[in-house]
C-alpha cells in the first residue's frame, strides 16, 4: 500500500479487498469463503435479520389469532406450533447470537486493535454451524405445515413429557433438537474464540481496565457461552436419544425423571438469558457515554458487574421450577439468590443514568434506542424480582405476566440494544449513513409499539390470563386487542428498519470514519475499514475521553487532533483508494 | 490465510498471518483448548449429576446392575487408556525436541490403544445386547448377574415401573414369590440407561480421538511438527488426557462400587 502522506494514508476497504478469502474469489465465495471477521459478522447480521422477520411474522399471526376470543384465524394445534416457532426462532436464532455473533464479531477485534479474531477459520465454522442449525430448526418446524406430521408444538422449552414420543410422534422434534444442538456449538465456539481473542489480542498498552466496556460484556458472555451452553448441548442430545432410542432418562413411563430435564434445561437457559442481556448492556455502555460526550460513570463497577452477573446467573435456575415439584428449601434458596442478581443489574442502570447527568446529550438514533433500553430494562428487571418471590410466583407462573417480563428483557432490552448497536456500527462496516430522521422516528415508534404490546400483558397476567392458551375469557378481550395493535406497530416498524438499512447499505450517504465522536479504537480506522482493520496501528486513544475529538465539517464527522508536543499539528484523515489488485 | 503465510518470516510455515509469532499462536491455541476442555467437563457434568441423583435415590439399582458389568474388561480398558495418555504426553516432548521417529511411534501407539479400547468396548456392548441388559424398554435380561440363564417364563416384567408405580419400589406390587427368578430391583433399566449414555458418549469421544490421532500421525510423518510448531500435538494430548480422566471416573462409578 502506497503511503503518499503519512497523515492521510490511503487504503483499500475490506469490502473491496479480495484477500483474506479462500482462493481469491468474488461473489458467493467472497462471502461464504471468507475468514474476515467483518464479513462473517455481516453474514450473521443478514441471517439474523431474516430470522427476525420470520419469527416476527409468526408473532403477528399469534397475536392476530388472539384478537378475538375463540378461533380467529387458526386452530389450537396450529396455534401451538406458531408460538413454538416464534419462540424458538427468536431465542436460538435471533437474540442469543444477535449481539455477540453479529455485532460482536464486527466490533470486538476492532475495539481490541486486533487484525482479526484469534481463530478466523473457527469463526467461519461457527457461522456454518449457525446456518445448518437454522435450516434444521426452521425446517423441522415448517414440517408441521407442509407434511401431515405434527410439527413442533412444545414451546421453545421442549419440556418433557410434551416432547417425548408418546406425546408427539414424528421426526420434527428430533430434527429441531439437532438444530438446537448445532446452534449451541456455534455459540460455544464463538465464545471460545472471543475469550481467546480478548486474552491474546489486546493492543499494546491496553490493560484489562483500558478495555471498552463492550469487551468486558463480551468477555463475561464468552464465559457463560463456554460453561453453560454445553449443558444445553447434552440436554438436547439426551432428549434426541430419548426420542430415537427410548432410553428412558426423562421418561416417567420408563422410570426416568422429567423434572431432571427442567433442571438441565434451565441450568443452561437461565445463564442464556444473561448471554442475551450482558452483551446488550455492553453495547448500551458504549452508546451512553458516546452520545453524552462524557466519560462513563463508574467504569470498574460496570466491568465487575458484568462478571458478577455471569457468575450469579449460574446459581438461580431454580426460580423457573418454583411450582415444578422442587423442594421448598431449594425454592427458598433459589429465591434468595435470584434477588442478588438485581444488584449488579441495578448498578449498571445507576451508572448509565449518572453518565447522562450533565452530559452533552445528542438524541441520534442509537442514543434513542439506548434510552429506551434503560427504561425497558428497568421495568423488565424489576418485574423479574416480583417473579423471584415464591409466593407471588405461584400466582404469576405461566401467566402473561411472565410473558411480559421476558419480553421486556429480551425484546425491550436485548433487541433494542441490538438495534441501537446496529445503527451505531452501521456506518463503520458499510461506510454508509442510514437516514437519520427516519431512524429517529422509527425508534420512537418501536418504543411506543413495544409498550403498547406488553404493558397490557402485565395487567392481563396479574389478573390470571394464562400463557400459551389459544382461547380466553371475554373479559380479557380489550387487553388482547391493545396488545395485538401494539404488535403490529412494532412489527411494521422493525420491517421498515430492515428495509432502510438494506437500502442505505447501497445508497446511503458516505460515512465519515467517526460520525459520532466515539473514543474507542474502531473509530480510529476509516469507514469501512481495511482488511486487517487498521491502515496502520493507531496509538491507543484515551478511553472515553472526548476532548481530543473535534467535529470537522469537511469530513462530516469527528477527527482526532494530532499533537506535536502540546501543539495541535493537524487532524487524522483517510483517503480511500481503488482496490490494488495484486499484493 | 494460507496465501499470506508464506510471505512472513515467522518460523514454521504453519504460523498464521494474524499472529505476532509462533509463541503467540501457540499460546492462543493453548488457551482455547483449555476452554474447550472446560466446555467438555460441563458437557459431561449433566450426566454425572444424573448419576448422582438416581444413585442417591435408588442405590439398590446400581448395586445390582453393576454386577452385570465385566470388571476385567473394564480394568484392562483403564490400563489401555492410561498407557495411551502416557504415550500422548511423550509425543509432545518428542515434538518439542524434534525427535521425529519417536514422535511417530508414540502417536501410533496412542492410536492403537484408542482402537484397542473401542474393540474391548465393542465386546462388552455386544454381550449386553446378547443378554438383553439394555436401556429402557429393551431391558429384558435373560441371565442373572452371575451369568445363569433365567427360566423362559421369568422375563423381568416387574423391573420397569412406570408412572403408575412411580420411581422406586411400589408396595402395591407383591415381591416375587419364593423360587421365582425375578429378584432385580425396580427400574434396574435406569442403571443401563445411564451406563450406555455415559460410556456411549465417552466412546464417541474416543472415536473422535481416533480421527484426531490419524490426522496427527499423517502430519507427523510429513514432518510438519517442529519445536516452534507442535501445538496440535499438545492440544490433542490434553484432549486425550481428559478423555482418559473421564474414564477414570466412569470405571469405579459403574464397575466397582
Ligand atoms: C433482573 C433480574 C431478573 C430476575 C430477578 C428474573 C426473574 C425471573 C423469574 C423468577 C422467572 C420465572 C417466572 C416463572 O416462570 O414463573 C423468569 C422468567 C424468565 N425470564 Fe427473567 N429475570 C431477570 C432478568 C431476565 C433477563 C435479563 C432475561 C432475558 C434477557 C430474562 C428472561 C426470562 C425468560 C425468557 C423467562 C421465562 C421463560 C419461560 O418460561 O418461557 N429474565 N425471570
Ligand atoms: Cu431465569
Tab-separated table of N, CA and C in Angstrom, chain A residues 293 514 517-520 524 545-551 558-561:
chain	number	residue	atom	x	y	z
A	293	UNK	N	-21.203	12.356	25.260
A	293	UNK	CA	-19.912	13.009	25.122
A	293	UNK	C	-19.255	13.193	26.481
A	514	UNK	N	-15.526	8.633	11.846
A	514	UNK	CA	-16.039	8.705	13.211
A	514	UNK	C	-17.246	9.625	13.272
A	517	UNK	N	-18.171	10.777	17.130
A	517	UNK	CA	-17.230	11.277	18.118
A	517	UNK	C	-16.995	10.264	19.212
A	518	UNK	N	-16.941	8.992	18.844
A	518	UNK	CA	-16.714	7.944	19.835
A	518	UNK	C	-15.219	7.768	20.053
A	519	UNK	N	-14.863	7.254	21.241
A	519	UNK	CA	-13.457	7.291	21.630
A	519	UNK	C	-12.754	5.955	21.493
A	520	UNK	N	-13.467	4.883	21.132
A	520	UNK	CA	-12.798	3.587	21.130
A	520	UNK	C	-12.072	3.358	19.795
A	524	UNK	N	-10.954	4.819	15.091
A	524	UNK	CA	-9.671	5.358	14.628
A	524	UNK	C	-9.327	4.819	13.251
A	545	UNK	N	-12.453	9.474	26.650
A	545	UNK	CA	-12.088	10.892	26.750
A	545	UNK	C	-12.434	11.546	25.428
A	546	UNK	N	-13.174	12.637	25.491
A	546	UNK	CA	-13.696	13.192	24.242
A	546	UNK	C	-13.042	14.505	23.857
A	547	UNK	N	-12.092	14.994	24.667
A	547	UNK	CA	-11.525	16.311	24.392
A	547	UNK	C	-10.678	16.349	23.138
A	548	UNK	N	-10.092	15.204	22.787
A	548	UNK	CA	-9.189	15.198	21.641
A	548	UNK	C	-9.925	15.048	20.317
A	549	UNK	N	-11.244	14.948	20.381
A	549	UNK	CA	-12.005	14.760	19.151
A	549	UNK	C	-12.731	16.055	18.813
A	550	UNK	N	-12.597	16.509	17.575
A	550	UNK	CA	-13.307	17.727	17.177
A	550	UNK	C	-14.137	17.453	15.938
A	551	UNK	N	-15.248	18.154	15.850
A	551	UNK	CA	-16.111	17.975	14.688
A	551	UNK	C	-15.507	18.693	13.507
A	558	UNK	N	-16.177	13.338	13.237
A	558	UNK	CA	-15.173	13.797	14.189
A	558	UNK	C	-13.779	13.356	13.736
A	559	UNK	N	-12.791	14.184	14.018
A	559	UNK	CA	-11.406	13.812	13.719
A	559	UNK	C	-10.584	13.988	14.984
A	560	UNK	N	-9.528	13.211	15.058
A	560	UNK	CA	-8.684	13.269	16.243
A	560	UNK	C	-7.562	14.263	16.026
A	561	UNK	N	-7.305	15.049	17.054
A	561	UNK	CA	-6.195	16.003	16.972
A	561	UNK	C	-4.886	15.232	16.972
